[in-house]
Amino acid sequence: AGDARDLAATAATLEELEGLLARFESCALRFTAKNLVFADGNPQARVMFVGEAPGADEDRVGKPFMGRSGQLLDRMMAAIGLDRTNAYVGNVVPWRPPGNRNPTPQELATCKPFIERQIALADPDILVCLGGVATQALAGTKDGILKSRGRWFPYRTDKREIRLLATLHPAYLLRQPLQKRLAWRDFRALRAALDAGRP
Ligand code: URA
């Protein structure tokens, strides 16, 4: 993971980072995935959403949140005035794990320097972690997502400290639709934070 970190640090732009990942061979997932799934949306945006890992639809298209979870995410974002022109979207792991299993701790560790660099280069004001995997990877908490959701964590990039909001993953909300009221609270808090930060 040390060399992945040194490598990721050499990327001066998001395009360079994507290029590095396209040539990176130290994560086994890349050999079973069809496509690298790097990002979607506007890297200039003030808010960045980070999910877990691509599924079959994302693997086919090469962009994050393209399937049913993505459709729900788009509706939740739209409810607070966000879409992929004013938000940036990525995943902690940029290749689909076979059969949509969870990424292993080793795969997460290998990929982490790249998502951290991606966040630093996009430099959003607010980072939203979708689900427990992204939250545990980036917020520095071991708490489960039902405990950490709705909480704001400090997130340090090499440039500055920004705020990280943990919330529920849309795939979970598809299975547990009654929990959408919790996600809705988080999205309203996100909207308020974006409004408060506007000059
Ligand atoms: N779930 C995720 O975490 N990310 C995607 O891109 C799609 C589904």
PDB file of C-alpha atoms and ligand atoms in Angstrom:
ATOM      1  CA  ALA A   1       0.000   0.000   0.000  1.00  0.00           C
ATOM      2  CA  GLY A   2       3.016   2.245   0.546  1.00  0.00           C
ATOM      3  CA  ASP A   3       3.909   2.204  -3.143  1.00  0.00           C
ATOM      4  CA  ALA A   4       0.255   2.821  -4.095  1.00  0.00           C
ATOM      5  CA  ARG A   5       0.388   5.914  -1.896  1.00  0.00           C
ATOM      6  CA  ASP A   6       3.620   7.161  -3.500  1.00  0.00           C
ATOM      7  CA  LEU A   7       2.168   6.459  -6.938  1.00  0.00           C
ATOM      8  CA  ALA A   8      -1.153   8.221  -6.214  1.00  0.00           C
ATOM      9  CA  ALA A   9       0.753  11.249  -4.904  1.00  0.00           C
ATOM     10  CA  THR A  10       2.423  11.689  -8.303  1.00  0.00           C
ATOM     11  CA  ALA A  11      -0.947  12.474  -9.938  1.00  0.00           C
ATOM     12  CA  ALA A  12      -1.290  16.247 -10.264  1.00  0.00           C
ATOM     13  CA  THR A  13      -4.749  16.110 -11.822  1.00  0.00           C
ATOM     14  CA  LEU A  14      -7.787  13.832 -11.745  1.00  0.00           C
ATOM     15  CA  GLU A  15      -7.059  12.855 -15.367  1.00  0.00           C
ATOM     16  CA  GLU A  16      -3.553  11.761 -14.368  1.00  0.00           C
ATOM     17  CA  LEU A  17      -4.946   9.832 -11.409  1.00  0.00           C
ATOM     18  CA  GLU A  18      -7.425   8.004 -13.632  1.00  0.00           C
ATOM     19  CA  GLY A  19      -4.575   7.220 -16.025  1.00  0.00           C
ATOM     20  CA  LEU A  20      -2.461   5.817 -13.190  1.00  0.00           C
ATOM     21  CA  LEU A  21      -5.337   3.619 -12.032  1.00  0.00           C
ATOM     22  CA  ALA A  22      -5.890   2.375 -15.581  1.00  0.00           C
ATOM     23  CA  ARG A  23      -2.300   1.073 -15.528  1.00  0.00           C
ATOM     24  CA  PHE A  24      -2.264  -0.048 -11.856  1.00  0.00           C
ATOM     25  CA  GLU A  25      -1.990  -3.829 -11.549  1.00  0.00           C
ATOM     26  CA  SER A  26      -1.589  -4.389  -7.794  1.00  0.00           C
ATOM     27  CA  CYS A  27      -5.312  -4.802  -7.105  1.00  0.00           C
ATOM     28  CA  ALA A  28      -6.569  -8.206  -8.235  1.00  0.00           C
ATOM     29  CA  LEU A  29     -10.070  -6.819  -8.860  1.00  0.00           C
ATOM     30  CA  ARG A  30      -8.920  -5.105 -12.025  1.00  0.00           C
ATOM     31  CA  PHE A  31      -8.365  -8.468 -13.706  1.00  0.00           C
ATOM     32  CA  THR A  32     -11.958  -9.651 -13.225  1.00  0.00           C
ATOM     33  CA  ALA A  33     -13.615  -6.277 -13.875  1.00  0.00           C
ATOM     34  CA  LYS A  34     -14.651  -5.168 -17.366  1.00  0.00           C
ATOM     35  CA  ASN A  35     -13.965  -1.480 -16.746  1.00  0.00           C
ATOM     36  CA  LEU A  36     -12.326   0.962 -14.403  1.00  0.00           C
ATOM     37  CA  VAL A  37     -15.086   2.939 -12.673  1.00  0.00           C
ATOM     38  CA  PHE A  38     -13.412   6.189 -11.700  1.00  0.00           C
ATOM     39  CA  ALA A  39     -15.977   8.966 -11.339  1.00  0.00           C
ATOM     40  CA  ASP A  40     -19.020  10.721 -12.651  1.00  0.00           C
ATOM     41  CA  GLY A  41     -20.325  14.232 -12.282  1.00  0.00           C
ATOM     42  CA  ASN A  42     -18.593  17.544 -11.857  1.00  0.00           C
ATOM     43  CA  PRO A  43     -15.163  17.494 -10.158  1.00  0.00           C
ATOM     44  CA  GLN A  44     -15.526  21.264  -9.533  1.00  0.00           C
ATOM     45  CA  ALA A  45     -18.604  20.670  -7.368  1.00  0.00           C
ATOM     46  CA  ARG A  46     -18.727  21.594  -3.680  1.00  0.00           C
ATOM     47  CA  VAL A  47     -20.012  18.152  -2.722  1.00  0.00           C
ATOM     48  CA  MET A  48     -18.588  14.697  -3.470  1.00  0.00           C
ATOM     49  CA  PHE A  49     -20.416  11.404  -2.841  1.00  0.00           C
ATOM     50  CA  VAL A  50     -18.363   8.259  -2.244  1.00  0.00           C
ATOM     51  CA  GLY A  51     -19.875   4.777  -2.488  1.00  0.00           C
ATOM     52  CA  GLU A  52     -18.412   1.342  -1.930  1.00  0.00           C
ATOM     53  CA  ALA A  53     -17.598  -0.374  -5.218  1.00  0.00           C
ATOM     54  CA  PRO A  54     -19.142  -0.737  -8.669  1.00  0.00           C
ATOM     55  CA  GLY A  55     -21.812  -3.334  -9.402  1.00  0.00           C
ATOM     56  CA  ALA A  56     -22.615  -5.008 -12.715  1.00  0.00           C
ATOM     57  CA  ASP A  57     -24.213  -1.931 -14.325  1.00  0.00           C
ATOM     58  CA  GLU A  58     -21.358   0.362 -13.334  1.00  0.00           C
ATOM     59  CA  ASP A  59     -18.808  -2.222 -14.513  1.00  0.00           C
ATOM     60  CA  ARG A  60     -20.497  -2.340 -17.919  1.00  0.00           C
ATOM     61  CA  VAL A  61     -20.804   1.450 -18.298  1.00  0.00           C
ATOM     62  CA  GLY A  62     -17.574   2.480 -16.564  1.00  0.00           C
ATOM     63  CA  LYS A  63     -19.271   5.063 -14.321  1.00  0.00           C
ATOM     64  CA  PRO A  64     -20.410   4.960 -10.683  1.00  0.00           C
ATOM     65  CA  PHE A  65     -24.028   4.619  -9.588  1.00  0.00           C
ATOM     66  CA  MET A  66     -25.615   3.693 -12.922  1.00  0.00           C
ATOM     67  CA  GLY A  67     -27.954   0.903 -11.737  1.00  0.00           C
ATOM     68  CA  ARG A  68     -30.893   0.776  -9.314  1.00  0.00           C
ATOM     69  CA  SER A  69     -28.855   2.234  -6.434  1.00  0.00           C
ATOM     70  CA  GLY A  70     -27.777   5.027  -8.736  1.00  0.00           C
ATOM     71  CA  GLN A  71     -31.347   5.790  -9.735  1.00  0.00           C
ATOM     72  CA  LEU A  72     -32.311   6.091  -6.084  1.00  0.00           C
ATOM     73  CA  LEU A  73     -29.236   8.206  -5.363  1.00  0.00           C
ATOM     74  CA  ASP A  74     -30.189  10.499  -8.253  1.00  0.00           C
ATOM     75  CA  ARG A  75     -33.703  10.919  -6.816  1.00  0.00           C
ATOM     76  CA  MET A  76     -32.363  11.649  -3.336  1.00  0.00           C
ATOM     77  CA  MET A  77     -29.916  14.176  -4.758  1.00  0.00           C
ATOM     78  CA  ALA A  78     -32.631  15.791  -6.884  1.00  0.00           C
ATOM     79  CA  ALA A  79     -34.738  16.288  -3.758  1.00  0.00           C
ATOM     80  CA  ILE A  80     -32.084  18.695  -2.476  1.00  0.00           C
ATOM     81  CA  GLY A  81     -31.263  20.318  -5.808  1.00  0.00           C
ATOM     82  CA  LEU A  82     -28.252  18.172  -6.697  1.00  0.00           C
ATOM     83  CA  ASP A  83     -27.458  16.252  -9.831  1.00  0.00           C
ATOM     84  CA  ARG A  84     -24.326  15.197 -11.652  1.00  0.00           C
ATOM     85  CA  THR A  85     -23.659  18.701 -12.917  1.00  0.00           C
ATOM     86  CA  ASN A  86     -23.281  20.089  -9.395  1.00  0.00           C
ATOM     87  CA  ALA A  87     -21.996  17.027  -7.539  1.00  0.00           C
ATOM     88  CA  TYR A  88     -19.063  14.642  -8.047  1.00  0.00           C
ATOM     89  CA  VAL A  89     -19.394  10.890  -7.483  1.00  0.00           C
ATOM     90  CA  GLY A  90     -16.829   8.128  -6.859  1.00  0.00           C
ATOM     91  CA  ASN A  91     -16.265   4.879  -4.968  1.00  0.00           C
ATOM     92  CA  VAL A  92     -13.650   3.695  -2.468  1.00  0.00           C
ATOM     93  CA  VAL A  93     -12.909   0.762  -4.780  1.00  0.00           C
ATOM     94  CA  PRO A  94     -12.905   1.500  -8.533  1.00  0.00           C
ATOM     95  CA  TRP A  95     -13.344  -2.061  -9.838  1.00  0.00           C
ATOM     96  CA  ARG A  96     -16.297  -4.412  -9.406  1.00  0.00           C
ATOM     97  CA  PRO A  97     -15.715  -7.207  -6.894  1.00  0.00           C
ATOM     98  CA  PRO A  98     -16.781 -10.517  -8.514  1.00  0.00           C
ATOM     99  CA  GLY A  99     -20.443 -11.303  -7.873  1.00  0.00           C
ATOM    100  CA  ASN A 100     -20.817  -8.003  -5.970  1.00  0.00           C
ATOM    101  CA  ARG A 101     -19.179  -9.386  -2.846  1.00  0.00           C
ATOM    102  CA  ASN A 102     -17.848  -6.781  -0.415  1.00  0.00           C
ATOM    103  CA  PRO A 103     -14.312  -5.615  -1.091  1.00  0.00           C
ATOM    104  CA  THR A 104     -11.826  -7.408   1.196  1.00  0.00           C
ATOM    105  CA  PRO A 105      -9.811  -5.437   3.762  1.00  0.00           C
ATOM    106  CA  GLN A 106      -6.773  -5.945   1.539  1.00  0.00           C
ATOM    107  CA  GLU A 107      -8.526  -4.610  -1.574  1.00  0.00           C
ATOM    108  CA  LEU A 108      -9.747  -1.624   0.426  1.00  0.00           C
ATOM    109  CA  ALA A 109      -6.250  -0.931   1.725  1.00  0.00           C
ATOM    110  CA  THR A 110      -4.739  -1.199  -1.757  1.00  0.00           C
ATOM    111  CA  CYS A 111      -7.267   1.198  -3.289  1.00  0.00           C
ATOM    112  CA  LYS A 112      -7.478   3.688  -0.432  1.00  0.00           C
ATOM    113  CA  PRO A 113      -4.559   5.927  -1.482  1.00  0.00           C
ATOM    114  CA  PHE A 114      -6.287   6.496  -4.819  1.00  0.00           C
ATOM    115  CA  ILE A 115      -9.660   7.577  -3.437  1.00  0.00           C
ATOM    116  CA  GLU A 116      -7.852   9.779  -0.923  1.00  0.00           C
ATOM    117  CA  ARG A 117      -5.904  11.422  -3.741  1.00  0.00           C
ATOM    118  CA  GLN A 118      -9.105  11.727  -5.781  1.00  0.00           C
ATOM    119  CA  ILE A 119     -10.792  13.560  -2.899  1.00  0.00           C
ATOM    120  CA  ALA A 120      -7.779  15.850  -2.411  1.00  0.00           C
ATOM    121  CA  LEU A 121      -7.659  16.734  -6.123  1.00  0.00           C
ATOM    122  CA  ALA A 122     -11.430  17.313  -6.409  1.00  0.00           C
ATOM    123  CA  ASP A 123     -11.201  19.296  -3.152  1.00  0.00           C
ATOM    124  CA  PRO A 124     -14.925  19.394  -2.312  1.00  0.00           C
ATOM    125  CA  ASP A 125     -16.233  21.351   0.691  1.00  0.00           C
ATOM    126  CA  ILE A 126     -18.288  18.371   1.804  1.00  0.00           C
ATOM    127  CA  LEU A 127     -17.705  14.649   1.389  1.00  0.00           C
ATOM    128  CA  VAL A 128     -20.704  12.334   1.748  1.00  0.00           C
ATOM    129  CA  CYS A 129     -19.927   8.693   2.525  1.00  0.00           C
ATOM    130  CA  LEU A 130     -22.659   6.331   1.346  1.00  0.00           C
ATOM    131  CA  GLY A 131     -22.795   3.308   3.635  1.00  0.00           C
ATOM    132  CA  GLY A 132     -20.586   1.610   6.168  1.00  0.00           C
ATOM    133  CA  VAL A 133     -17.728   0.578   3.909  1.00  0.00           C
ATOM    134  CA  ALA A 134     -17.028   4.110   2.657  1.00  0.00           C
ATOM    135  CA  THR A 135     -17.593   5.573   6.119  1.00  0.00           C
ATOM    136  CA  GLN A 136     -15.246   3.147   7.862  1.00  0.00           C
ATOM    137  CA  ALA A 137     -12.640   3.611   5.143  1.00  0.00           C
ATOM    138  CA  LEU A 138     -12.652   7.405   5.208  1.00  0.00           C
ATOM    139  CA  ALA A 139     -14.144   8.698   8.480  1.00  0.00           C
ATOM    140  CA  GLY A 140     -11.767   6.857  10.797  1.00  0.00           C
ATOM    141  CA  THR A 141     -14.577   5.199  12.751  1.00  0.00           C
ATOM    142  CA  LYS A 142     -15.227   1.531  13.384  1.00  0.00           C
ATOM    143  CA  ASP A 143     -18.855   2.225  14.289  1.00  0.00           C
ATOM    144  CA  GLY A 144     -21.528   0.598  12.151  1.00  0.00           C
ATOM    145  CA  ILE A 145     -23.380   2.858   9.752  1.00  0.00           C
ATOM    146  CA  LEU A 146     -26.608   2.867  11.766  1.00  0.00           C
ATOM    147  CA  LYS A 147     -24.606   4.480  14.536  1.00  0.00           C
ATOM    148  CA  SER A 148     -22.435   6.788  12.424  1.00  0.00           C
ATOM    149  CA  ARG A 149     -25.056   8.008   9.931  1.00  0.00           C
ATOM    150  CA  GLY A 150     -26.085  11.617  10.399  1.00  0.00           C
ATOM    151  CA  ARG A 151     -22.743  12.377  12.024  1.00  0.00           C
ATOM    152  CA  TRP A 152     -20.231  14.899  10.706  1.00  0.00           C
ATOM    153  CA  PHE A 153     -16.564  13.921  10.844  1.00  0.00           C
ATOM    154  CA  PRO A 154     -13.518  16.032  10.086  1.00  0.00           C
ATOM    155  CA  TYR A 155     -11.705  14.819   6.983  1.00  0.00           C
ATOM    156  CA  ARG A 156      -8.140  15.914   6.320  1.00  0.00           C
ATOM    157  CA  THR A 157      -6.787  16.064   2.812  1.00  0.00           C
ATOM    158  CA  ASP A 158      -3.198  17.152   2.151  1.00  0.00           C
ATOM    159  CA  LYS A 159      -4.667  20.592   1.403  1.00  0.00           C
ATOM    160  CA  ARG A 160      -7.144  21.310   4.184  1.00  0.00           C
ATOM    161  CA  GLU A 161      -9.743  19.949   6.556  1.00  0.00           C
ATOM    162  CA  ILE A 162     -13.199  19.422   5.116  1.00  0.00           C
ATOM    163  CA  ARG A 163     -16.393  17.923   6.553  1.00  0.00           C
ATOM    164  CA  LEU A 164     -17.546  14.368   6.002  1.00  0.00           C
ATOM    165  CA  LEU A 165     -21.169  13.321   6.431  1.00  0.00           C
ATOM    166  CA  ALA A 166     -21.961   9.632   6.869  1.00  0.00           C
ATOM    167  CA  THR A 167     -25.268   8.375   5.538  1.00  0.00           C
ATOM    168  CA  LEU A 168     -27.010   5.171   4.498  1.00  0.00           C
ATOM    169  CA  HIS A 169     -26.173   3.446   1.217  1.00  0.00           C
ATOM    170  CA  PRO A 170     -28.928   3.560  -1.439  1.00  0.00           C
ATOM    171  CA  ALA A 171     -28.651  -0.227  -1.929  1.00  0.00           C
ATOM    172  CA  TYR A 172     -29.538  -0.640   1.750  1.00  0.00           C
ATOM    173  CA  LEU A 173     -32.465   1.764   1.333  1.00  0.00           C
ATOM    174  CA  LEU A 174     -33.763  -0.336  -1.568  1.00  0.00           C
ATOM    175  CA  ARG A 175     -33.878  -3.309   0.814  1.00  0.00           C
ATOM    176  CA  GLN A 176     -35.103  -1.325   3.829  1.00  0.00           C
ATOM    177  CA  PRO A 177     -37.313   1.428   2.383  1.00  0.00           C
ATOM    178  CA  LEU A 178     -38.603   2.533   5.794  1.00  0.00           C
ATOM    179  CA  GLN A 179     -35.066   3.689   6.590  1.00  0.00           C
ATOM    180  CA  LYS A 180     -35.356   6.333   3.893  1.00  0.00           C
ATOM    181  CA  ARG A 181     -36.655   8.700   6.528  1.00  0.00           C
ATOM    182  CA  LEU A 182     -33.219   8.567   8.207  1.00  0.00           C
ATOM    183  CA  ALA A 183     -31.435   9.226   4.912  1.00  0.00           C
ATOM    184  CA  TRP A 184     -33.834  12.074   4.255  1.00  0.00           C
ATOM    185  CA  ARG A 185     -32.765  13.680   7.553  1.00  0.00           C
ATOM    186  CA  ASP A 186     -29.141  13.399   6.468  1.00  0.00           C
ATOM    187  CA  PHE A 187     -29.837  14.879   3.045  1.00  0.00           C
ATOM    188  CA  ARG A 188     -31.683  17.817   4.599  1.00  0.00           C
ATOM    189  CA  ALA A 189     -28.670  18.401   6.869  1.00  0.00           C
ATOM    190  CA  LEU A 190     -26.440  18.225   3.796  1.00  0.00           C
ATOM    191  CA  ARG A 191     -28.591  20.829   2.007  1.00  0.00           C
ATOM    192  CA  ALA A 192     -28.453  23.098   5.065  1.00  0.00           C
ATOM    193  CA  ALA A 193     -24.665  22.764   5.284  1.00  0.00           C
ATOM    194  CA  LEU A 194     -24.279  23.589   1.595  1.00  0.00           C
ATOM    195  CA  ASP A 195     -26.550  26.621   1.992  1.00  0.00           C
ATOM    196  CA  ALA A 196     -24.713  27.791   5.111  1.00  0.00           C
ATOM    197  CA  GLY A 197     -21.382  27.568   3.323  1.00  0.00           C
ATOM    198  CA  ARG A 198     -22.503  29.667   0.370  1.00  0.00           C
ATOM    199  CA  PRO A 199     -21.078  33.201   0.360  1.00  0.00           C
TER     200      PRO A 199
HETATM  201  N1  URA B   1     -22.959   0.814  -5.250  1.00  0.00           N
HETATM  202  C1  URA B   1     -21.855   1.528  -4.966  1.00  0.00           C
HETATM  203  O1  URA B   1     -21.408   1.588  -3.839  1.00  0.00           O
HETATM  204  N2  URA B   1     -21.263   2.173  -5.963  1.00  0.00           N
HETATM  205  C2  URA B   1     -21.715   2.163  -7.215  1.00  0.00           C
HETATM  206  O2  URA B   1     -21.113   2.799  -8.072  1.00  0.00           O
HETATM  207  C3  URA B   1     -22.877   1.413  -7.487  1.00  0.00           C
HETATM  208  C4  URA B   1     -23.486   0.738  -6.489  1.00  0.00           C
END
